[in-house]
Amino acid sequence: MTRAEMRKAAQKKGKGGGNRGAAAASAAAAGPGKKRFIDYPRFGKTGVRRWLPSWKQWLSGFLLVFGCFVGLVFYLYQTTEVPELNKLVNNQNTIYYWADSTEMTRKGQTNRQIVELKDISPNLQNAVIAAENKSFRTDHGIDPKGMLRAVWNMAKGGETQGASTITQQYVKNAYLSQEQTLSRKVKEFFITLKVDQDKDKDEILTGYLNTSWFGRGANGAQAAAQAYYGVDAKDLNVCQSAMLAGLLKGATYYDPTNPANKERAQGRWNWILDQMVDTKAITPDERAKCTAFPDPIPQKPSSNMNGEISYLVDTANKYVMATDKTITPQVIDRGGLKIYTTFEKDKVDALKAAVDAVKAENLNPQKRPDNDTNIQFGSASIRPGDGAIVALYGGDGVENGHFDNNADATGVQVGSTFKPFVLATAMQTGVQTAKDDKGKPKRINADSRYLADDMSEIRKPDGSLVIGDDGKPYRQKNEDSGKRGYVSLRQAMQFSYNVPFVQLNQDVGGQNVADIAVQMGVKKDSLADPKTATFPLGTSTISPIRMATAYGTLAASGKEAEPYSVTKVEVSGVERPGFGKKDPKVALEPAVADNVTDVLVNVAANGTGKKTKDLGRPVAGKTGTTDQNKSAWWVGYTPQLVTSVAMWREDPAKHERQSLNGTGGKESIHGGDIPTDVFTRYMKAALANEKKMDFPTPQPVGTEVDSSGAPSTATATTAPSTTDSPTAQTPQSQAPQPPVQPQPTQTCVPGVDCPGDQPSPSNSRNPHPGNSCLPVIGCPTQPSPTDSTSPGNGGGKPGGGGGGKPTPSNTGGGQQGMPPGQ
């Protein structure tokens, strides 16, 4: 009988089983027969106990696993080879290529000079030990807790943490890549054990200080001492040493050269000095001598980074590091990368030539030192629908002491170049002051009329007044003081009137405008508070790259293409994934984007962007000038290319914006002046070999939804297009408004380049200035304009659209300074 049969027979004993049961019971009593090498499942046990290993089995299993582990560790230890240091710290280049794959520049020879420990100040040695590894002199090179923590974080998919001892960091710097992987951690562990066995502490410290990255392209203590203080490493004092030691935690975040890092760097500097006292490396009296933070010397630029090259490299590096998190500034400085960019050399040169020419013609720092100095330009040129950055202007060049990349500048308000986002939102999501047949906010078109009178009160969608910071009704100021009456949004954009767009922003909702702007390519963190009344006038600080991206969405009929500057990256000959063009996203309906473009074509042809006519091809765009004339913009595009140009004045020492008033000998600078000139000159060269293209014919979108208080018209027809209306240049040229007589055609832009103040229209041109009722609340209903889609939406109908006509008042309360104009 088999063992199973004997067991079953034993279980049937006593229950009757005939002769077979008795025989089985007798066989079972005779024992298990031949003994197995591993008694599992366990004989003679029943139930759960039969499957539970005995203590002998547990012990045997543990010893077997432990023996295998020890054997594996011994094998890995014996087979792990420590690479030769000198071969692995050889200088390498990171090479950058133009869009046509020709070489742009190299990030120099890696800035490293190997020195002996005696040539490195004891101050720096002690500062590094105090900051990085207090137990360095006594430990065995491994921090088990730190290793387990790093492995655990990687297993969870969370942020990785590097090795904590100086020996481990030295191994990582000198022998391994910077990637955070489990295999690299294993290699690091065994190499660290061998290094700690083979080298004494001074050798390890020497290697660490010679291979560590300090920022500014400096690898090693000697290069860092020269880069930050212009001295040899052996001459560093205590204060300087503590600052350099602080950079080892991450030079990107602790280099005080960047104003954003200064406070952080000073905090770490103070902490390291305290740690040096704690480790008895210095006395409290020596610590007390470091009262003033040791500011580094100005960075010495490399000659192969002159002109715009440094800004192109900066833009490419930021994109690379954002796309592949394993590529850090340290990895780039170590070299061995090939970075292929989207930058087209001829366009980069053309953009720089345009800026230089305009500066030479308009600025004279010797003649006007108080007005023509510290003038900054930033520009970016992008292919719509693709996102490739083909050119940018980042500044005067590192050789002239300008290190900030103006093309990616933050802190410069965009002014009225923000107004198209408001109009796009009104067309896409509708105004809250009118409802369609489904009860949703009514989508409007560019023929909708809004009040453009200077110093008008602004109303919320419910008709209540917007209250200013002084507790009085807020009044919005235009660039000029004229009384323009009710104008179409097309005309309001053409002449960059502020009042209509501040009211329109209230009607559509500032948060909706912010959401649309983000969808179009603006970074959320660059937006001002959308709840403020002046939000639609460009108080946000958006970079030229992102403004070009957002306008590129309009040029591409609503498809937003994320900007990119790198098409391919190779690290040690291996291509990294994730680079190049991304699939565009639909941000706006094509009809909405094309209608906004049509409005901006009118701005370029007949409004504040008339200088672009010299380009000789269809152009759309918008000017922007900010409060106190602290910046001036032009963002424009053709179907093939979109380019933003920003101009501002900044104190380089304090990084404070200054007024452009008086620059170039002009009373004030507007977006339609110097920035538009730069755009036109550049685009002429950039598009010289490309055919002229027309923008798509816009399909109808929305309906005419006039702001409350607008005079009724006999018929509501589409406003004249920019291409067939000779009267489009006048702010009161809308033909189908019998009560409003057209003004004489002007050849200048009101409030920009017209001499003197524009006279206010007489009452005959604005037959509604004396309403004694409160609009939206107590005004009698006026006849609504005929609309082929939805009749009765606009005019003076309560709640019919807009925020209502402001209540006449002799006071100017609530005005919050001079908001951004055109």
PDB file of C-alpha atoms in Angstrom, residues 372-505:
ATOM      1  CA  ASP A 372      19.082 104.814 -22.176  1.00  0.00           C
ATOM      2  CA  THR A 373      21.064 102.595 -19.815  1.00  0.00           C
ATOM      3  CA  ASN A 374      19.946  99.219 -18.441  1.00  0.00           C
ATOM      4  CA  ILE A 375      17.544  98.708 -21.361  1.00  0.00           C
ATOM      5  CA  GLN A 376      16.690  95.042 -21.728  1.00  0.00           C
ATOM      6  CA  PHE A 377      15.217  93.063 -24.615  1.00  0.00           C
ATOM      7  CA  GLY A 378      13.849  89.533 -24.564  1.00  0.00           C
ATOM      8  CA  SER A 379      12.446  87.677 -27.537  1.00  0.00           C
ATOM      9  CA  ALA A 380      11.433  84.201 -28.655  1.00  0.00           C
ATOM     10  CA  SER A 381      10.424  82.855 -32.063  1.00  0.00           C
ATOM     11  CA  ILE A 382       8.439  79.611 -32.346  1.00  0.00           C
ATOM     12  CA  ARG A 383       6.813  77.572 -35.111  1.00  0.00           C
ATOM     13  CA  PRO A 384       3.022  77.463 -34.489  1.00  0.00           C
ATOM     14  CA  GLY A 385       1.481  74.027 -34.250  1.00  0.00           C
ATOM     15  CA  ASP A 386       4.902  72.481 -33.721  1.00  0.00           C
ATOM     16  CA  GLY A 387       6.403  74.256 -30.704  1.00  0.00           C
ATOM     17  CA  ALA A 388       9.991  74.297 -31.952  1.00  0.00           C
ATOM     18  CA  ILE A 389      11.865  77.340 -30.655  1.00  0.00           C
ATOM     19  CA  VAL A 390      13.844  78.448 -33.704  1.00  0.00           C
ATOM     20  CA  ALA A 391      15.385  81.619 -32.266  1.00  0.00           C
ATOM     21  CA  LEU A 392      15.578  83.680 -29.117  1.00  0.00           C
ATOM     22  CA  TYR A 393      17.250  86.801 -27.835  1.00  0.00           C
ATOM     23  CA  GLY A 394      18.374  86.519 -24.239  1.00  0.00           C
ATOM     24  CA  GLY A 395      20.417  89.669 -23.704  1.00  0.00           C
ATOM     25  CA  ASP A 396      23.643  91.513 -24.462  1.00  0.00           C
ATOM     26  CA  GLY A 397      25.808  88.443 -23.883  1.00  0.00           C
ATOM     27  CA  VAL A 398      27.767  87.037 -20.967  1.00  0.00           C
ATOM     28  CA  GLU A 399      30.870  88.796 -22.275  1.00  0.00           C
ATOM     29  CA  ASN A 400      29.106  92.049 -21.376  1.00  0.00           C
ATOM     30  CA  GLY A 401      28.192  90.858 -17.898  1.00  0.00           C
ATOM     31  CA  HIS A 402      24.603  89.886 -18.733  1.00  0.00           C
ATOM     32  CA  PHE A 403      23.959  86.354 -17.474  1.00  0.00           C
ATOM     33  CA  ASP A 404      20.146  86.276 -17.131  1.00  0.00           C
ATOM     34  CA  ASN A 405      18.220  84.750 -20.013  1.00  0.00           C
ATOM     35  CA  ASN A 406      15.707  87.453 -20.958  1.00  0.00           C
ATOM     36  CA  ALA A 407      13.824  85.108 -23.300  1.00  0.00           C
ATOM     37  CA  ASP A 408      12.791  83.158 -20.217  1.00  0.00           C
ATOM     38  CA  ALA A 409      12.503  86.194 -17.943  1.00  0.00           C
ATOM     39  CA  THR A 410       9.971  86.345 -15.147  1.00  0.00           C
ATOM     40  CA  GLY A 411       8.781  89.489 -13.443  1.00  0.00           C
ATOM     41  CA  VAL A 412       8.030  91.517 -16.582  1.00  0.00           C
ATOM     42  CA  GLN A 413       4.335  92.389 -16.904  1.00  0.00           C
ATOM     43  CA  VAL A 414       2.860  91.687 -20.337  1.00  0.00           C
ATOM     44  CA  GLY A 415       0.377  94.570 -20.510  1.00  0.00           C
ATOM     45  CA  SER A 416      -2.343  94.545 -23.135  1.00  0.00           C
ATOM     46  CA  THR A 417      -0.880  91.564 -24.971  1.00  0.00           C
ATOM     47  CA  PHE A 418      -3.055  89.702 -22.443  1.00  0.00           C
ATOM     48  CA  LYS A 419      -6.325  91.086 -23.870  1.00  0.00           C
ATOM     49  CA  PRO A 420      -6.668  88.434 -26.616  1.00  0.00           C
ATOM     50  CA  PHE A 421      -6.993  85.820 -23.866  1.00  0.00           C
ATOM     51  CA  VAL A 422     -10.020  87.696 -22.534  1.00  0.00           C
ATOM     52  CA  LEU A 423     -11.620  87.885 -25.964  1.00  0.00           C
ATOM     53  CA  ALA A 424     -10.914  84.200 -26.647  1.00  0.00           C
ATOM     54  CA  THR A 425     -12.559  83.269 -23.337  1.00  0.00           C
ATOM     55  CA  ALA A 426     -15.667  85.311 -24.161  1.00  0.00           C
ATOM     56  CA  MET A 427     -15.948  83.523 -27.501  1.00  0.00           C
ATOM     57  CA  GLN A 428     -15.210  80.067 -26.079  1.00  0.00           C
ATOM     58  CA  THR A 429     -17.038  80.014 -22.736  1.00  0.00           C
ATOM     59  CA  GLY A 430     -19.426  82.987 -23.037  1.00  0.00           C
ATOM     60  CA  VAL A 431     -20.433  85.860 -20.786  1.00  0.00           C
ATOM     61  CA  GLN A 432     -22.258  85.270 -17.519  1.00  0.00           C
ATOM     62  CA  THR A 433     -24.497  88.276 -18.146  1.00  0.00           C
ATOM     63  CA  ALA A 434     -26.449  86.551 -20.923  1.00  0.00           C
ATOM     64  CA  LYS A 435     -27.728  82.993 -21.351  1.00  0.00           C
ATOM     65  CA  ASP A 436     -28.217  80.893 -24.460  1.00  0.00           C
ATOM     66  CA  ASP A 437     -31.249  78.689 -25.100  1.00  0.00           C
ATOM     67  CA  LYS A 438     -29.649  75.982 -22.924  1.00  0.00           C
ATOM     68  CA  GLY A 439     -29.165  78.336 -19.994  1.00  0.00           C
ATOM     69  CA  LYS A 440     -25.395  78.487 -20.415  1.00  0.00           C
ATOM     70  CA  PRO A 441     -23.281  81.674 -20.642  1.00  0.00           C
ATOM     71  CA  LYS A 442     -23.775  83.161 -24.073  1.00  0.00           C
ATOM     72  CA  ARG A 443     -20.816  83.058 -26.438  1.00  0.00           C
ATOM     73  CA  ILE A 444     -20.157  86.382 -28.108  1.00  0.00           C
ATOM     74  CA  ASN A 445     -18.366  87.667 -31.186  1.00  0.00           C
ATOM     75  CA  ALA A 446     -16.075  90.590 -31.916  1.00  0.00           C
ATOM     76  CA  ASP A 447     -19.006  92.804 -33.006  1.00  0.00           C
ATOM     77  CA  SER A 448     -20.315  92.968 -29.431  1.00  0.00           C
ATOM     78  CA  ARG A 449     -20.184  96.544 -28.177  1.00  0.00           C
ATOM     79  CA  TYR A 450     -18.763  97.712 -24.861  1.00  0.00           C
ATOM     80  CA  LEU A 451     -18.359 101.142 -23.312  1.00  0.00           C
ATOM     81  CA  ALA A 452     -14.901 102.651 -23.931  1.00  0.00           C
ATOM     82  CA  ASP A 453     -15.203 105.955 -22.033  1.00  0.00           C
ATOM     83  CA  ASP A 454     -12.170 106.816 -19.941  1.00  0.00           C
ATOM     84  CA  MET A 455     -12.627 106.538 -16.147  1.00  0.00           C
ATOM     85  CA  SER A 456     -15.740 104.383 -16.444  1.00  0.00           C
ATOM     86  CA  GLU A 457     -17.092 102.440 -13.512  1.00  0.00           C
ATOM     87  CA  ILE A 458     -16.910  98.654 -13.758  1.00  0.00           C
ATOM     88  CA  ARG A 459     -19.703  96.298 -12.790  1.00  0.00           C
ATOM     89  CA  LYS A 460     -19.867  92.689 -11.728  1.00  0.00           C
ATOM     90  CA  PRO A 461     -22.088  90.260 -13.701  1.00  0.00           C
ATOM     91  CA  ASP A 462     -24.925  90.865 -11.208  1.00  0.00           C
ATOM     92  CA  GLY A 463     -24.818  94.608 -11.946  1.00  0.00           C
ATOM     93  CA  SER A 464     -23.204  95.669  -8.662  1.00  0.00           C
ATOM     94  CA  LEU A 465     -20.228  98.010  -8.776  1.00  0.00           C
ATOM     95  CA  VAL A 466     -16.663  96.796  -8.438  1.00  0.00           C
ATOM     96  CA  ILE A 467     -15.200  98.526  -5.390  1.00  0.00           C
ATOM     97  CA  GLY A 468     -11.606  99.743  -5.381  1.00  0.00           C
ATOM     98  CA  ASP A 469      -9.035  99.528  -2.628  1.00  0.00           C
ATOM     99  CA  ASP A 470     -10.126 102.931  -1.334  1.00  0.00           C
ATOM    100  CA  GLY A 471     -13.677 101.704  -0.747  1.00  0.00           C
ATOM    101  CA  LYS A 472     -15.088 103.724  -3.653  1.00  0.00           C
ATOM    102  CA  PRO A 473     -16.436 102.463  -6.997  1.00  0.00           C
ATOM    103  CA  TYR A 474     -13.498 101.395  -9.124  1.00  0.00           C
ATOM    104  CA  ARG A 475     -12.981 103.477 -12.276  1.00  0.00           C
ATOM    105  CA  GLN A 476     -10.863 102.179 -15.113  1.00  0.00           C
ATOM    106  CA  LYS A 477      -8.540 104.490 -17.009  1.00  0.00           C
ATOM    107  CA  ASN A 478      -7.693 104.224 -20.686  1.00  0.00           C
ATOM    108  CA  GLU A 479      -4.388 105.261 -22.191  1.00  0.00           C
ATOM    109  CA  ASP A 480      -6.054 108.470 -23.389  1.00  0.00           C
ATOM    110  CA  SER A 481      -8.813 110.482 -21.746  1.00  0.00           C
ATOM    111  CA  GLY A 482     -11.301 110.541 -24.626  1.00  0.00           C
ATOM    112  CA  LYS A 483     -14.977 109.614 -24.448  1.00  0.00           C
ATOM    113  CA  ARG A 484     -15.254 106.875 -27.048  1.00  0.00           C
ATOM    114  CA  GLY A 485     -18.770 105.716 -26.324  1.00  0.00           C
ATOM    115  CA  TYR A 486     -19.712 102.146 -27.139  1.00  0.00           C
ATOM    116  CA  VAL A 487     -17.336 100.449 -29.559  1.00  0.00           C
ATOM    117  CA  SER A 488     -17.097  96.912 -30.862  1.00  0.00           C
ATOM    118  CA  LEU A 489     -14.581  94.598 -29.243  1.00  0.00           C
ATOM    119  CA  ARG A 490     -12.789  94.563 -32.583  1.00  0.00           C
ATOM    120  CA  GLN A 491     -12.291  98.313 -32.321  1.00  0.00           C
ATOM    121  CA  ALA A 492     -11.457  98.092 -28.607  1.00  0.00           C
ATOM    122  CA  MET A 493      -8.653  95.674 -29.449  1.00  0.00           C
ATOM    123  CA  GLN A 494      -7.552  97.805 -32.419  1.00  0.00           C
ATOM    124  CA  PHE A 495      -6.991 100.856 -30.243  1.00  0.00           C
ATOM    125  CA  SER A 496      -6.240  98.904 -27.053  1.00  0.00           C
ATOM    126  CA  TYR A 497      -8.915 100.542 -24.916  1.00  0.00           C
ATOM    127  CA  ASN A 498      -8.757  99.263 -21.355  1.00  0.00           C
ATOM    128  CA  VAL A 499     -12.321  99.851 -20.173  1.00  0.00           C
ATOM    129  CA  PRO A 500     -14.068  97.364 -22.516  1.00  0.00           C
ATOM    130  CA  PHE A 501     -11.748  94.507 -21.608  1.00  0.00           C
ATOM    131  CA  VAL A 502     -11.857  95.144 -17.874  1.00  0.00           C
ATOM    132  CA  GLN A 503     -15.647  94.987 -18.105  1.00  0.00           C
ATOM    133  CA  LEU A 504     -15.557  91.950 -20.405  1.00  0.00           C
ATOM    134  CA  ASN A 505     -13.273  90.178 -17.925  1.00  0.00           C
TER     135      ASN A 505
END
